[in-house]
CSV table of C-alpha atoms in Angstrom, one decimal:
chain,number,residue,atom,x,y,z
B,1,MET,CA,0.0,0.0,0.0
B,2,PRO,CA,1.2,3.6,-0.7
B,3,LEU,CA,0.5,4.6,2.9
B,4,ILE,CA,3.3,2.8,4.9
B,5,ASP,CA,3.0,4.4,8.3
B,6,ASN,CA,1.0,7.3,9.6
B,7,GLY,CA,1.1,9.0,13.0
B,8,ILE,CA,0.1,12.1,15.0
B,9,TYR,CA,2.6,13.3,17.6
B,10,ARG,CA,2.3,15.7,20.4
B,11,ASP,CA,5.2,16.5,22.7
B,12,GLY,CA,7.2,13.7,21.1
B,13,VAL,CA,4.6,11.1,21.9
B,14,ARG,CA,2.4,9.3,19.3
B,15,THR,CA,-1.2,10.0,20.0
B,16,HIS,CA,-3.0,8.7,16.9
B,17,SER,CA,-2.3,6.2,14.1
B,18,PRO,CA,-4.9,7.0,11.5
B,19,GLU,CA,-5.6,4.4,8.8
B,20,ASP,CA,-5.9,6.8,5.9
B,21,LEU,CA,-5.0,10.3,4.9
B,22,ARG,CA,-8.5,11.8,5.6
B,23,ARG,CA,-8.4,10.6,9.2
B,24,THR,CA,-4.9,11.9,9.5
B,25,TYR,CA,-6.0,15.4,8.5
B,26,ASP,CA,-8.9,15.3,10.9
B,27,ALA,CA,-6.7,14.0,13.8
B,28,LEU,CA,-4.2,16.7,13.2
B,29,ASP,CA,-6.8,19.4,13.2
B,30,GLY,CA,-8.3,18.0,16.4
B,31,ALA,CA,-4.9,17.7,18.2
B,32,GLY,CA,-4.5,21.4,18.5
B,33,SER,CA,-1.3,23.6,18.2
B,34,GLY,CA,2.0,21.9,18.8
B,35,ALA,CA,0.9,18.6,17.2
B,36,MET,CA,2.7,17.1,14.2
B,37,ALA,CA,1.7,14.6,11.5
B,38,TRP,CA,4.3,12.2,10.1
B,39,ILE,CA,3.0,10.6,6.9
B,40,GLY,CA,5.1,7.8,5.2
B,41,LEU,CA,4.2,7.1,1.6
B,42,TYR,CA,5.7,4.5,-0.8
B,43,ARG,CA,5.2,5.2,-4.5
B,44,PRO,CA,2.0,7.1,-4.0
B,45,SER,CA,-0.5,7.8,-6.8
B,46,ASP,CA,-1.0,11.3,-8.2
B,47,ALA,CA,-4.3,11.5,-6.4
B,48,GLU,CA,-2.7,10.7,-3.0
B,49,LEU,CA,0.0,13.3,-3.6
B,50,ALA,CA,-2.5,15.8,-4.7
B,51,SER,CA,-4.5,15.2,-1.5
B,52,VAL,CA,-1.4,15.8,0.7
B,53,ALA,CA,-0.5,18.8,-1.4
B,54,ASP,CA,-3.9,20.4,-0.9
B,55,GLU,CA,-4.0,19.7,2.8
B,56,PHE,CA,-0.5,21.1,3.6
B,57,GLY,CA,-0.2,23.7,0.8
B,58,LEU,CA,2.8,22.0,-1.0
B,59,HIS,CA,4.2,23.8,-4.0
B,60,PRO,CA,3.1,22.3,-7.4
B,61,LEU,CA,6.7,22.1,-8.7
B,62,ALA,CA,7.9,20.1,-5.6
B,63,VAL,CA,4.8,17.8,-5.9
B,64,GLU,CA,5.6,17.2,-9.6
B,65,ASP,CA,9.2,16.3,-8.7
B,66,ALA,CA,8.0,13.9,-6.0
B,67,SER,CA,5.5,12.3,-8.4
B,68,LYS,CA,8.0,11.7,-11.2
B,69,GLY,CA,11.0,10.7,-9.2
B,70,HIS,CA,14.5,10.3,-10.7
B,71,GLN,CA,15.6,13.6,-9.1
B,72,ARG,CA,19.1,14.7,-8.0
B,73,ALA,CA,19.8,15.3,-4.4
B,74,LYS,CA,18.6,18.8,-3.5
B,75,LEU,CA,17.1,21.2,-1.0
B,76,GLU,CA,14.4,23.7,-1.9
B,77,ARG,CA,12.4,26.0,0.3
B,78,TYR,CA,8.9,27.2,-0.5
B,79,GLY,CA,7.9,29.7,2.2
B,80,ASP,CA,7.8,27.7,5.5
B,81,THR,CA,8.0,24.4,3.6
B,82,LEU,CA,11.1,22.5,2.9
B,83,PHE,CA,11.4,20.0,0.0
B,84,VAL,CA,14.4,17.7,0.2
B,85,VAL,CA,15.5,15.0,-2.2
B,86,LEU,CA,18.0,12.4,-0.9
B,87,ARG,CA,19.7,9.6,-2.8
B,88,PRO,CA,20.4,6.7,-0.4
B,89,ALA,CA,22.8,4.1,-1.5
B,90,TRP,CA,23.8,0.6,-0.5
B,91,TYR,CA,26.4,-2.0,-1.5
B,92,ASP,CA,25.3,-5.3,-3.1
B,93,ASP,CA,27.8,-7.8,-1.9
B,94,ASP,CA,26.7,-10.5,-4.3
B,95,GLU,CA,26.9,-8.4,-7.4
B,96,GLU,CA,29.7,-6.1,-6.0
B,97,THR,CA,27.7,-3.1,-7.2
B,98,VAL,CA,26.4,0.1,-5.7
B,99,GLU,CA,22.6,0.5,-5.8
B,100,PHE,CA,20.7,3.8,-5.3
B,101,GLY,CA,17.3,4.7,-3.9
B,102,GLU,CA,15.4,7.9,-3.7
B,103,VAL,CA,13.6,9.6,-0.8
B,104,HIS,CA,11.6,12.9,-0.9
B,105,LEU,CA,10.7,14.8,2.2
B,106,PHE,CA,8.2,17.7,2.7
B,107,THR,CA,8.6,19.3,6.1
B,108,GLY,CA,6.5,22.2,7.5
B,109,ARG,CA,5.7,23.6,10.9
B,110,ASP,CA,3.3,20.7,11.8
B,111,PHE,CA,3.9,18.0,9.3
B,112,VAL,CA,6.5,15.6,7.7
B,113,VAL,CA,5.7,13.8,4.5
B,114,THR,CA,8.2,11.1,3.3
B,115,VAL,CA,7.9,9.7,-0.2
B,116,ARG,CA,10.0,6.7,-1.1
B,117,HIS,CA,10.5,5.4,-4.7
B,118,ALA,CA,12.6,2.3,-3.7
B,119,GLU,CA,12.2,-0.3,-1.1
B,120,ARG,CA,15.4,0.9,0.6
B,121,PRO,CA,16.0,2.6,3.0
B,122,ASP,CA,13.3,1.5,5.4
B,123,LEU,CA,12.5,4.7,7.3
B,124,ALA,CA,10.6,2.6,9.9
B,125,ASP,CA,13.8,2.3,11.8
B,126,VAL,CA,14.2,6.0,12.0
B,127,ARG,CA,10.6,6.4,13.2
B,128,ARG,CA,11.0,3.7,15.9
B,129,ARG,CA,14.3,5.3,17.0
B,130,LEU,CA,12.7,8.7,17.4
B,131,GLU,CA,9.6,7.4,19.1
B,132,THR,CA,11.9,5.9,21.8
B,133,ASP,CA,13.3,9.4,22.3
B,134,PRO,CA,10.3,11.7,22.8
B,135,GLU,CA,12.5,14.6,23.7
B,136,ALA,CA,14.2,14.5,20.3
B,137,LEU,CA,10.9,14.0,18.5
B,138,ALA,CA,9.3,16.9,20.4
B,139,ARG,CA,11.7,19.2,18.6
B,140,GLY,CA,9.5,19.1,15.5
B,141,SER,CA,9.7,18.3,11.8
B,142,GLU,CA,13.3,19.5,11.5
B,143,ALA,CA,14.4,16.9,14.0
B,144,VAL,CA,12.7,14.2,11.8
B,145,LEU,CA,14.5,15.7,8.8
B,146,CYS,CA,17.8,15.6,10.6
B,147,ALA,CA,17.2,12.0,11.7
B,148,VAL,CA,16.5,11.0,8.1
B,149,LEU,CA,19.6,12.8,6.8
B,150,ASP,CA,21.7,11.0,9.5
B,151,GLU,CA,20.2,7.6,8.5
B,152,VAL,CA,21.0,8.2,4.8
B,153,VAL,CA,24.5,9.5,5.5
B,154,ASP,CA,25.2,6.5,7.8
B,155,SER,CA,24.0,4.2,5.0
B,156,TYR,CA,26.9,5.4,2.9
B,157,GLY,CA,29.4,3.8,5.3
B,158,PRO,CA,29.1,0.2,4.0
B,159,VAL,CA,29.2,1.6,0.4
B,160,ILE,CA,32.6,3.2,1.2
B,161,ALA,CA,33.8,0.0,2.7
B,162,GLY,CA,32.7,-2.0,-0.3
B,163,LEU,CA,34.2,0.4,-2.8
B,164,GLN,CA,37.5,0.3,-0.8
B,165,ASP,CA,37.6,-3.5,-1.0
B,166,ASP,CA,37.0,-3.4,-4.8
B,167,ILE,CA,39.7,-0.8,-5.3
B,168,ASP,CA,42.2,-2.8,-3.2
B,169,GLU,CA,41.5,-5.8,-5.4
B,170,ILE,CA,42.1,-3.7,-8.5
B,171,GLU,CA,45.4,-2.4,-7.1
B,172,ASP,CA,46.5,-6.0,-6.2
B,173,ASP,CA,45.8,-7.0,-9.8
B,174,LEU,CA,47.7,-4.1,-11.2
B,175,PHE,CA,50.8,-4.8,-9.2
B,176,ASP,CA,51.0,-8.5,-9.1
B,177,GLY,CA,52.9,-8.6,-12.4
B,178,ASP,CA,50.1,-10.2,-14.4
B,179,VAL,CA,48.3,-7.6,-16.5
B,180,ASP,CA,44.8,-8.6,-17.6
B,181,PRO,CA,43.3,-6.5,-20.4
B,182,GLU,CA,39.8,-7.3,-19.1
B,183,SER,CA,40.6,-5.4,-15.9
B,184,SER,CA,40.0,-2.1,-17.7
B,185,LYS,CA,36.3,-3.1,-18.0
B,186,ARG,CA,36.1,-3.6,-14.2
B,187,ILE,CA,37.9,-0.4,-13.4
B,188,TYR,CA,35.6,1.6,-15.8
B,189,GLN,CA,32.5,0.0,-14.2
B,190,LEU,CA,33.7,0.8,-10.7
B,191,LEU,CA,34.6,4.4,-11.8
B,192,SER,CA,31.1,4.8,-13.1
B,193,GLU,CA,29.7,3.6,-9.8
B,194,VAL,CA,31.9,6.1,-7.9
B,195,ILE,CA,30.8,8.9,-10.1
B,196,GLY,CA,27.2,8.0,-9.5
B,197,PHE,CA,27.9,7.9,-5.8
B,198,GLN,CA,29.5,11.3,-6.0
B,199,ARG,CA,26.3,12.7,-7.7
B,200,ALA,CA,24.3,11.2,-4.8
B,201,ILE,CA,26.4,12.6,-2.0
B,202,GLY,CA,27.9,15.7,-3.6
B,203,PRO,CA,25.0,18.1,-2.9
B,204,LEU,CA,24.7,17.0,0.8
B,205,PRO,CA,27.3,19.4,2.3
B,206,GLY,CA,25.7,22.4,0.6
B,207,MET,CA,22.3,21.3,1.7
B,208,LEU,CA,23.3,21.0,5.3
B,209,THR,CA,25.2,24.3,5.1
B,210,ALA,CA,22.0,25.9,3.8
B,211,LEU,CA,19.9,24.4,6.7
B,212,LEU,CA,22.4,25.7,9.3
B,213,ARG,CA,22.6,29.1,7.6
B,214,GLY,CA,18.8,29.5,7.9
B,215,ALA,CA,18.6,28.0,11.4
B,216,GLY,CA,18.4,31.4,13.1
B,217,LYS,CA,15.8,32.8,10.7
B,218,TYR,CA,13.5,29.8,11.0
B,219,GLY,CA,14.0,29.1,14.7
B,220,THR,CA,15.7,25.7,14.4
B,221,ASP,CA,16.3,24.1,17.8
B,222,VAL,CA,19.9,24.4,19.0
B,223,GLU,CA,20.3,20.6,19.5
B,224,VAL,CA,19.0,20.0,16.0
B,225,GLN,CA,21.7,22.4,14.8
B,226,ASN,CA,24.3,20.4,16.6
B,227,GLN,CA,23.1,17.2,15.1
B,228,LEU,CA,23.1,18.8,11.6
B,229,ARG,CA,26.7,19.8,12.1
B,230,ASN,CA,27.6,16.3,13.1
B,231,VAL,CA,25.8,14.9,10.0
B,232,MET,CA,27.7,17.5,7.8
B,233,ASP,CA,31.0,16.3,9.3
B,234,HIS,CA,30.2,12.7,8.2
B,235,ALA,CA,29.0,13.9,4.8
B,236,LEU,CA,32.2,15.8,4.2
B,237,ARG,CA,34.3,12.8,5.2
B,238,ILE,CA,32.4,10.6,2.8
B,239,THR,CA,32.5,13.1,0.1
B,240,GLU,CA,36.3,13.4,0.5
B,241,ARG,CA,36.6,9.6,0.4
B,242,ALA,CA,34.5,9.4,-2.8
B,243,ASP,CA,36.8,12.1,-4.4
B,244,THR,CA,39.8,10.0,-3.4
B,245,PHE,CA,38.3,6.9,-4.9
B,246,ARG,CA,37.6,8.6,-8.2
B,247,ALA,CA,41.2,9.9,-8.4
B,248,LEU,CA,42.5,6.4,-7.5
B,249,LEU,CA,40.4,4.8,-10.2
B,250,GLU,CA,41.3,7.4,-12.8
B,251,ASN,CA,45.0,6.8,-12.0
B,252,ALA,CA,44.4,3.0,-12.0
B,253,LEU,CA,42.8,3.2,-15.5
B,254,THR,CA,45.7,5.2,-16.8
B,255,LEU,CA,48.2,2.9,-15.2
B,256,HIS,CA,46.4,-0.2,-16.5
B,257,SER,CA,46.4,1.3,-20.0
B,258,THR,CA,50.1,2.0,-19.7
B,259,LEU,CA,50.9,-1.5,-18.4
B,260,VAL,CA,48.8,-3.1,-21.2
B,261,THR,CA,50.7,-0.9,-23.8
B,262,GLN,CA,54.0,-1.8,-22.2
B,263,GLU,CA,53.1,-5.5,-22.3
B,264,GLN,CA,52.1,-5.3,-25.9
B,265,ASN,CA,55.4,-3.5,-26.7
B,266,ASP,CA,57.3,-6.1,-24.9
B,267,ALA,CA,55.5,-8.8,-26.9
B,268,MET,CA,56.3,-7.0,-30.1
B,269,ARG,CA,59.9,-6.7,-29.1
B,270,ARG,CA,60.1,-10.4,-28.3
B,271,MET,CA,58.4,-11.2,-31.7
B,272,THR,CA,60.8,-8.8,-33.4
B,273,SER,CA,63.8,-10.4,-31.7
B,274,ALA,CA,62.6,-13.8,-32.6
B,275,SER,CA,62.1,-12.7,-36.2
B,276,LEU,CA,65.6,-11.2,-36.3
B,277,ALA,CA,67.1,-14.3,-34.9
B,278,GLN,CA,65.2,-16.4,-37.4
B,279,GLY,CA,66.4,-14.1,-40.2
B,280,GLU,CA,70.0,-14.3,-39.0
B,281,GLU,CA,69.7,-18.1,-38.9
B,282,SER,CA,68.3,-18.0,-42.4
B,283,ARG,CA,71.1,-15.8,-43.6
B,284,ARG,CA,73.6,-18.1,-42.0
B,285,LEU,CA,72.1,-21.2,-43.6
B,286,ALA,CA,72.0,-19.4,-47.0
B,287,LYS,CA,75.6,-18.4,-46.6
B,288,ALA,CA,76.6,-21.9,-45.7
B,289,SER,CA,74.6,-23.2,-48.7
B,290,MET,CA,76.4,-20.6,-51.0
B,291,ASP,CA,79.8,-21.6,-49.6
B,292,GLN,CA,78.9,-25.2,-50.1
B,293,GLY,CA,77.9,-24.4,-53.7
B,294,GLU,CA,81.2,-22.6,-54.3
B,295,GLU,CA,83.1,-25.6,-53.0
B,296,VAL,CA,81.1,-27.9,-55.2
B,297,LYS,CA,81.8,-25.7,-58.2
B,298,LYS,CA,85.5,-25.8,-57.4
B,299,ILE,CA,85.5,-29.5,-57.0
B,300,SER,CA,83.5,-30.0,-60.1
B,301,SER,CA,85.8,-27.7,-62.1
B,302,TRP,CA,89.0,-29.5,-61.0
B,303,ALA,CA,87.4,-32.8,-61.6
B,304,ALA,CA,86.6,-31.7,-65.2
B,305,ILE,CA,90.1,-30.4,-65.7
B,306,LEU,CA,91.6,-33.6,-64.4
B,307,PHE,CA,89.1,-35.6,-66.5
B,308,ALA,CA,90.3,-34.2,-69.8
B,309,PRO,CA,93.9,-35.7,-69.7
B,310,THR,CA,92.5,-38.8,-68.2
B,311,LEU,CA,90.2,-39.1,-71.2
B,312,VAL,CA,93.1,-38.6,-73.7
B,313,ALA,CA,95.3,-41.0,-71.7
B,314,SER,CA,92.6,-43.6,-71.7
B,315,ILE,CA,92.1,-43.4,-75.4
B,316,TYR,CA,95.8,-43.8,-76.1
B,317,GLY,CA,96.0,-46.6,-73.6
B,318,MET,CA,93.6,-48.8,-75.7
B,319,ASN,CA,95.3,-51.9,-77.0
B,320,PHE,CA,94.3,-51.8,-80.6
B,321,ASP,CA,96.7,-52.6,-83.4
B,322,HIS,CA,95.1,-50.3,-85.9
B,323,MET,CA,94.8,-46.9,-84.4
B,324,PRO,CA,95.5,-43.6,-86.1
B,325,GLU,CA,98.9,-42.1,-85.1
B,326,LEU,CA,99.7,-45.1,-82.8
B,327,HIS,CA,103.1,-45.4,-84.2
B,328,TRP,CA,103.6,-41.7,-84.8
B,329,VAL,CA,106.9,-40.4,-83.6
B,330,LEU,CA,105.3,-37.2,-82.2
B,331,GLY,CA,102.3,-39.1,-80.8
B,332,TYR,CA,103.5,-39.0,-77.2
B,333,PRO,CA,104.3,-35.2,-77.1
B,334,PHE,CA,101.1,-34.6,-79.0
B,335,ALA,CA,99.1,-36.5,-76.3
B,336,ILE,CA,100.8,-34.6,-73.5
B,337,ALA,CA,100.3,-31.3,-75.2
B,338,LEU,CA,96.6,-32.2,-75.9
B,339,MET,CA,96.1,-33.0,-72.2
B,340,LEU,CA,97.7,-29.8,-71.1
B,341,ALA,CA,95.8,-27.8,-73.6
B,342,LEU,CA,92.4,-29.2,-72.6
B,343,GLY,CA,93.3,-28.6,-68.9
B,344,VAL,CA,94.3,-25.0,-69.6
B,345,VAL,CA,91.2,-24.4,-71.7
B,346,LEU,CA,88.9,-25.8,-69.0
B,347,TRP,CA,90.7,-23.8,-66.3
B,348,VAL,CA,90.2,-20.6,-68.3
B,349,VAL,CA,86.5,-21.3,-68.9
B,350,PHE,CA,85.8,-22.1,-65.2
B,351,LYS,CA,87.8,-19.0,-64.1
B,352,LYS,CA,85.8,-16.7,-66.3
B,353,ARG,CA,82.6,-18.2,-64.8
B,354,ASN,CA,84.0,-17.7,-61.2
B,355,TRP,CA,84.0,-21.3,-60.5
B,356,LEU,CA,87.6,-21.3,-59.5
């Protein structure tokens, strides 16, 4: 149901728990001066918001924002009515992500209206805590606003712890010597969550400063002012942590990109070195092959030179009775001269062809 909880308070004590909005209005009118209505709504309809707006004189622009949702954190004052938008956050341990909710508050002299657009945070805990402290609740609607602000800011603590763990894991991955290119996706995702977290908490210090600055003008209780200062201190510390996280993640993204580039360059150098070594080996083998070819050519050349006189000698060494010039007086000198001539001719030919 849109109406989650509904109470009329006088002097910090709950006097009525009406079942619907109409009975709430009647009970507040009958409670006299000093009474306060605290109405808790969850995703109310336009008609229900219009009913509350008509009863308490809420500004149409603020009602429109509360109806649509998806607003940034902000504080706006319309006369004696405050309109506050808060963006609670929580850390999902299973998914390791930051989730965001949205709470709208209307506070006036005698009323507080809370409008939630997400299941978290459960403001029932805030109500129960204040109901156990009538003195605090008796300070009026601004005390309720301060308690809700404190609850939202305190809920940021586990988010900070979860983000810190994620960043520590990323830093361990970056410096363990094993660079994973997929890590950039996780870093970018986490950076997006931190930026979203900054949008949620960034306006809080300014909102709290504005509340404290107007405390004198609107008669804010001194103890409420002290509590607001305490909440602002917490908000500033969380804001600073978020700023630090963003700087760390931006540096981590840059470092990861550098390490990946360096790893790629090292791989390219290793491939280049291997290619050069392979080329050097190929050149060495080619040179060896060329040297071997040269040796073969030399051996072949000398073999051919030596073969020529062997051929002549073998012909003259045949045992035939009828051979031309067998009994020629100049046959022996001619054979020797022919052997030498053939050898010289072959040597000249091979020399010109650079075989020798």
